[in-house]
Every structure is written in structure tokens, then in C-alpha cells.
Amino acid sequence: MAPQSAAQQDEERVSGAQLIAEALKKQNIEYMFGIVGIPVIEIAMAAQANGIKYVGMRNEQAASYAASAVGYLTGRPLIVIGGSSDRNQETMGAFQEFPQVEACRLYSKFSARPSSLEVIPAVIEKAVRSSIYGRPGACYIDIPGDFVNMQVNKSSVKYVDCCPVPPVSIAEESAVSKAASFIAQSRKPLLIIGKVEKMLTTDYKISTTDLAWYVSSEITIAVDPNLDTTQGKNLTA
């Protein structure tokens, strides 16, 4: 490795933990749930320093459940950041050497491992964007253990802005009219409104009043407990 110049040595440096926390904050992440321990504690402290509310849990499963619950309330799907073994321990049977990126790819919208500290913000932005664009879904980011405390020059980091608001997909008017007509002509239909409604933007949320306007008074609607039904009519929870 070539020796660093005096200017390079004096340049501000950032750790992997700082980059992760700053990137999450840049993407408007407000809550983080995790296990306090080595090396997660450095990420937790960096998250708190950046204004993210960190909640320590007893195990990973409980942390994922808690994060998912908050995601339903805030409209932000789950982003899982998992740790793997240090890169210099690969193929040596190290702890957490399992190919987690490949395993999660089948069950998440996005699964990746940053190739360097410099691209951590870009990978996190893509994970957040993938989770909220189209059908909402969980994403996975794998962080090697040696990345957490490793440092790089801040000027070499590829910082990115917060991902844009997801585009709104609207169904064809003819399809909506056909569905409304079908429901209105049904004798005793059951309309189930689930947690997906919480993921919709404010301008396009389904109103229970609108649903009651579309269908007959004999319809039975099973409503998710998290759905606001204060304006609902002819509803049976």
C-alpha cells in the first residue's frame, strides 16, 4: 500500500458505523431495532448520535417483529442490516460465514453487500428505494464485520440524496368501475381491508366512506384494527 501524503493524513475520516447511520438518517429512517453487542454497539451509538431512535432487543427475531410493526404504522417497510464474518476470514469456517446475501435474495426485494465503505450510502439508498417502490417489501443489506470500525477518507465516499417519493400507480378507470359494479351487484359480499392500506400515500388512501358509497348497504366489511373507520358507514368489523 502506498504511503499517504500529509494532506491525506489530515483529511477527515469516517468509520463504517458512521456511514451506515448517516445514510439511514439521510433516507429518513427514524427507528432502529437491534441486538446490543460487538460490533453492533458501534452502529447503535452512531445511529443515536445522528438522531435515530435505537431500541435494544433480546434477539434478532424480536427486533425484526418490532421493526415490522413500526413499518406498518409509518409506511416504511423493513430494512434488515445483518452482520457477516470479516472478509479475511472467508472460506475459513468463521462465525456468520453463511452466504446470507444469496439466501435472502429469494425472500426480499433487494439483497446486497457493499463492496467497500465508499458505496455504503448508495447501497442503503437503493435498499430503501426498492422497499417503498411498487409493492412494498423487505430488503437486506449484509455488512462484513471488519467494515464497522474500518475508516476511509470522507471525500472518497459516494454520498447520495434521499430517494424520491415513490411514483403512484393508478388502476385503469374501466377496471375500477367493473370491480365496483361487481361488488354493488353482489348479494352479501365480504370486503377485507388489510394492512396494505397503511402503505398508501395520504392522497390515495382508501376511504371507508368511499367504499360504502360504491357498494350496497348489505355489504360486510372486515376492517384491519389499524384502519381509521371514524368516517365509515355500514361497516361490520
Short mmCIF file of C-alpha atoms in Angstrom, two decimals:
data_model
loop_
_atom_site.label_atom_id
_atom_site.label_comp_id
_atom_site.label_asym_id
_atom_site.label_seq_id
_atom_site.Cartn_x
_atom_site.Cartn_y
_atom_site.Cartn_z
CA MET A 1 0.00 0.00 0.00
CA ALA A 2 1.38 3.42 -0.98
CA PRO A 3 2.17 5.76 1.93
CA GLN A 4 -0.30 8.58 2.48
CA SER A 5 0.65 12.21 1.97
CA ALA A 6 0.40 14.76 4.79
CA ALA A 7 -2.77 16.19 3.23
CA GLN A 8 -4.39 12.75 3.10
CA GLN A 9 -3.47 12.07 6.72
CA ASP A 10 -5.05 15.36 7.85
CA GLU A 11 -8.29 14.72 5.91
CA GLU A 12 -11.44 13.91 7.87
CA ARG A 13 -12.11 10.20 8.12
CA VAL A 14 -15.32 8.30 8.83
CA SER A 15 -15.99 4.76 10.01
CA GLY A 16 -18.32 2.21 8.52
CA ALA A 17 -20.64 2.57 11.51
CA GLN A 18 -20.87 6.33 10.93
CA LEU A 19 -21.56 5.84 7.22
CA ILE A 20 -24.37 3.37 7.94
CA ALA A 21 -26.01 5.68 10.48
CA GLU A 22 -25.63 8.80 8.33
CA ALA A 23 -27.00 7.03 5.26
CA LEU A 24 -30.03 5.74 7.17
CA LYS A 25 -30.73 9.20 8.56
CA LYS A 26 -30.41 10.67 5.06
CA GLN A 27 -33.14 8.26 3.92
CA ASN A 28 -35.43 9.48 6.74
CA ILE A 29 -35.12 6.34 8.84
CA GLU A 30 -36.39 7.19 12.33
CA TYR A 31 -36.25 3.90 14.23
CA MET A 32 -33.73 1.08 14.54
CA PHE A 33 -34.11 -2.17 16.46
CA GLY A 34 -31.19 -4.47 17.14
CA ILE A 35 -29.03 -6.50 19.49
CA VAL A 36 -26.54 -4.50 21.53
CA GLY A 37 -23.21 -6.28 21.28
CA ILE A 38 -19.95 -6.40 19.36
CA PRO A 39 -19.80 -4.99 16.70
CA VAL A 40 -23.41 -3.76 16.60
CA ILE A 41 -22.90 -1.40 19.53
CA GLU A 42 -20.81 0.95 17.37
CA ILE A 43 -23.61 1.18 14.81
CA ALA A 44 -26.18 1.74 17.57
CA MET A 45 -24.13 4.57 19.07
CA ALA A 46 -23.63 6.17 15.67
CA ALA A 47 -27.36 5.91 14.98
CA GLN A 48 -28.21 7.64 18.25
CA ALA A 49 -25.64 10.36 17.52
CA ASN A 50 -27.45 11.01 14.23
CA GLY A 51 -30.88 11.29 15.86
CA ILE A 52 -32.18 7.79 15.12
CA LYS A 53 -34.16 6.17 17.92
CA TYR A 54 -32.34 2.91 18.69
CA VAL A 55 -34.19 0.21 20.66
CA GLY A 56 -32.15 -2.69 22.04
CA MET A 57 -33.82 -6.11 21.84
CA ARG A 58 -33.02 -9.57 23.25
CA ASN A 59 -32.87 -11.40 19.92
CA GLU A 60 -32.94 -10.74 16.19
CA GLN A 61 -36.41 -12.20 15.66
CA ALA A 62 -37.99 -9.84 18.20
CA ALA A 63 -36.13 -6.91 16.64
CA SER A 64 -37.49 -7.79 13.19
CA TYR A 65 -41.05 -8.10 14.51
CA ALA A 66 -40.80 -4.72 16.26
CA ALA A 67 -39.35 -3.03 13.18
CA SER A 68 -42.09 -4.54 11.01
CA ALA A 69 -44.77 -3.23 13.38
CA VAL A 70 -43.32 0.27 13.24
CA GLY A 71 -43.11 -0.07 9.47
CA TYR A 72 -46.84 -0.73 9.24
CA LEU A 73 -47.53 2.41 11.25
CA THR A 74 -45.07 4.66 9.41
CA GLY A 75 -45.45 3.22 5.91
CA ARG A 76 -41.77 2.23 5.70
CA PRO A 77 -41.07 -1.47 5.04
CA LEU A 78 -38.44 -3.43 6.94
CA ILE A 79 -34.75 -2.91 6.09
CA VAL A 80 -32.59 -5.66 7.61
CA ILE A 81 -28.90 -4.94 8.16
CA GLY A 82 -27.12 -8.17 9.03
CA GLY A 83 -23.53 -8.80 10.00
CA SER A 84 -21.22 -11.38 8.46
CA SER A 85 -17.69 -12.52 9.22
CA ASP A 86 -14.66 -10.37 8.48
CA ARG A 87 -13.58 -10.57 4.86
CA ASN A 88 -10.17 -12.02 5.74
CA GLN A 89 -11.92 -14.97 7.41
CA GLU A 90 -13.90 -16.09 4.38
CA THR A 91 -13.62 -19.81 3.47
CA MET A 92 -12.10 -20.46 6.92
CA GLY A 93 -15.31 -21.59 8.62
CA ALA A 94 -15.71 -18.33 10.51
CA PHE A 95 -18.77 -17.43 12.53
CA GLN A 96 -21.54 -16.00 10.29
CA GLU A 97 -19.78 -17.03 7.08
CA PHE A 98 -23.07 -18.33 5.67
CA PRO A 99 -23.93 -16.79 2.25
CA GLN A 100 -26.63 -14.52 3.64
CA VAL A 101 -27.00 -12.32 0.56
CA GLU A 102 -27.83 -15.31 -1.64
CA ALA A 103 -30.16 -16.78 0.98
CA CYS A 104 -32.12 -13.54 1.39
CA ARG A 105 -32.36 -12.78 -2.32
CA LEU A 106 -35.23 -15.24 -2.74
CA TYR A 107 -37.29 -13.68 0.05
CA SER A 108 -36.64 -9.94 -0.24
CA LYS A 109 -36.98 -7.24 -2.89
CA PHE A 110 -33.29 -6.33 -2.68
CA SER A 111 -30.31 -8.14 -1.18
CA ALA A 112 -26.74 -6.87 -1.44
CA ARG A 113 -23.37 -6.50 0.24
CA PRO A 114 -21.41 -3.25 -0.20
CA SER A 115 -18.12 -3.85 -1.98
CA SER A 116 -16.43 -1.08 0.01
CA LEU A 117 -17.13 1.54 2.65
CA GLU A 118 -17.34 4.21 -0.04
CA VAL A 119 -20.52 2.73 -1.57
CA ILE A 120 -22.44 2.10 1.68
CA PRO A 121 -24.67 5.21 1.27
CA ALA A 122 -25.56 4.22 -2.32
CA VAL A 123 -26.42 0.65 -1.31
CA ILE A 124 -28.59 1.83 1.58
CA GLU A 125 -30.40 4.32 -0.68
CA LYS A 126 -31.14 1.57 -3.20
CA ALA A 127 -32.42 -0.73 -0.45
CA VAL A 128 -34.77 1.95 0.89
CA ARG A 129 -35.94 2.87 -2.62
CA SER A 130 -36.56 -0.78 -3.51
CA SER A 131 -38.55 -1.31 -0.32
CA ILE A 132 -41.05 1.50 -0.97
CA TYR A 133 -41.31 1.50 -4.78
CA GLY A 134 -44.03 -0.65 -6.32
CA ARG A 135 -45.35 -3.27 -3.93
CA PRO A 136 -43.72 -2.57 -0.52
CA GLY A 137 -41.35 -5.26 0.72
CA ALA A 138 -38.40 -6.00 2.98
CA CYS A 139 -34.78 -5.59 1.84
CA TYR A 140 -31.49 -6.96 3.16
CA ILE A 141 -28.02 -5.43 3.46
CA ASP A 142 -25.03 -7.54 4.51
CA ILE A 143 -22.20 -5.76 6.36
CA PRO A 144 -18.86 -7.58 6.90
CA GLY A 145 -17.66 -7.35 10.49
CA ASP A 146 -14.45 -5.50 9.62
CA PHE A 147 -16.45 -2.76 7.85
CA VAL A 148 -17.93 -1.44 11.11
CA ASN A 149 -14.76 0.11 12.58
CA MET A 150 -12.76 0.49 9.37
CA GLN A 151 -12.24 4.11 8.30
CA VAL A 152 -11.93 5.90 4.96
CA ASN A 153 -11.42 9.48 3.85
CA LYS A 154 -14.73 11.28 3.83
CA SER A 155 -14.01 12.82 0.42
CA SER A 156 -13.90 9.36 -1.20
CA VAL A 157 -17.40 8.37 -0.04
CA LYS A 158 -20.14 8.33 -2.68
CA TYR A 159 -22.87 10.22 -0.83
CA VAL A 160 -26.37 10.19 -2.32
CA ASP A 161 -29.53 12.19 -1.65
CA CYS A 162 -32.73 10.81 -0.16
CA CYS A 163 -34.61 8.68 -2.67
CA PRO A 164 -37.60 10.43 -4.33
CA VAL A 165 -41.17 9.80 -3.24
CA PRO A 166 -42.39 6.59 -4.90
CA PRO A 167 -44.48 7.09 -8.04
CA VAL A 168 -48.18 6.38 -7.67
CA SER A 169 -49.62 3.54 -9.73
CA ILE A 170 -53.30 4.01 -10.55
CA ALA A 171 -55.55 1.26 -11.87
CA GLU A 172 -57.42 1.73 -15.14
CA GLU A 173 -60.74 3.55 -14.65
CA SER A 174 -62.61 0.84 -16.53
CA ALA A 175 -61.20 -1.84 -14.24
CA VAL A 176 -62.19 0.13 -11.12
CA SER A 177 -65.72 0.68 -12.47
CA LYS A 178 -66.07 -3.00 -13.29
CA ALA A 179 -64.94 -4.02 -9.80
CA ALA A 180 -67.30 -1.51 -8.13
CA SER A 181 -70.20 -2.71 -10.26
CA PHE A 182 -69.44 -6.33 -9.44
CA ILE A 183 -69.37 -5.59 -5.70
CA ALA A 184 -72.57 -3.50 -5.85
CA GLN A 185 -74.48 -6.29 -7.59
CA SER A 186 -73.32 -8.98 -5.18
CA ARG A 187 -75.85 -10.23 -2.64
CA LYS A 188 -73.71 -10.29 0.51
CA PRO A 189 -70.05 -9.73 -0.37
CA LEU A 190 -67.23 -9.62 2.17
CA LEU A 191 -64.72 -6.85 1.59
CA ILE A 192 -61.46 -7.21 3.54
CA ILE A 193 -59.22 -4.19 4.01
CA GLY A 194 -55.75 -5.10 5.24
CA LYS A 195 -52.50 -3.50 6.30
CA VAL A 196 -51.51 -2.61 2.72
CA GLU A 197 -53.85 0.38 3.03
CA LYS A 198 -51.41 1.86 5.55
CA MET A 199 -48.68 1.85 2.90
CA LEU A 200 -50.61 4.14 0.55
CA THR A 201 -49.85 7.84 0.38
CA THR A 202 -52.24 10.30 2.00
CA ASP A 203 -53.64 11.50 -1.32
CA TYR A 204 -54.58 8.00 -2.41
CA LYS A 205 -55.71 6.30 0.80
CA ILE A 206 -58.84 4.21 0.61
CA SER A 207 -61.68 5.87 2.46
CA THR A 208 -64.24 3.62 4.11
CA THR A 209 -66.82 6.28 3.28
CA ASP A 210 -65.98 5.95 -0.42
CA LEU A 211 -66.23 2.18 -0.18
CA ALA A 212 -69.67 2.45 1.41
CA TRP A 213 -70.71 4.79 -1.40
CA TYR A 214 -69.66 2.24 -4.03
CA VAL A 215 -71.44 -0.75 -2.57
CA SER A 216 -74.85 -1.63 -1.21
CA SER A 217 -75.86 -1.29 2.42
CA GLU A 218 -75.85 -5.07 2.90
CA ILE A 219 -72.13 -5.42 2.40
CA THR A 220 -69.99 -6.71 5.26
CA ILE A 221 -66.54 -5.17 5.56
CA ALA A 222 -63.86 -6.68 7.77
CA VAL A 223 -61.54 -3.85 8.70
CA ASP A 224 -57.98 -4.07 9.96
CA PRO A 225 -57.75 -2.66 13.54
CA ASN A 226 -55.14 -0.13 12.37
CA LEU A 227 -57.51 1.36 9.77
CA ASP A 228 -59.27 4.59 10.67
CA THR A 229 -63.03 3.95 10.44
CA THR A 230 -64.27 7.10 12.13
CA GLN A 231 -65.92 8.17 8.85
CA GLY A 232 -67.12 4.71 7.88
CA LYS A 233 -70.73 3.78 7.19
CA ASN A 234 -72.43 0.39 7.00
CA LEU A 235 -69.31 -1.34 8.30
CA THR A 236 -69.04 -4.50 10.37
CA ALA A 237 -65.63 -5.04 11.95
#
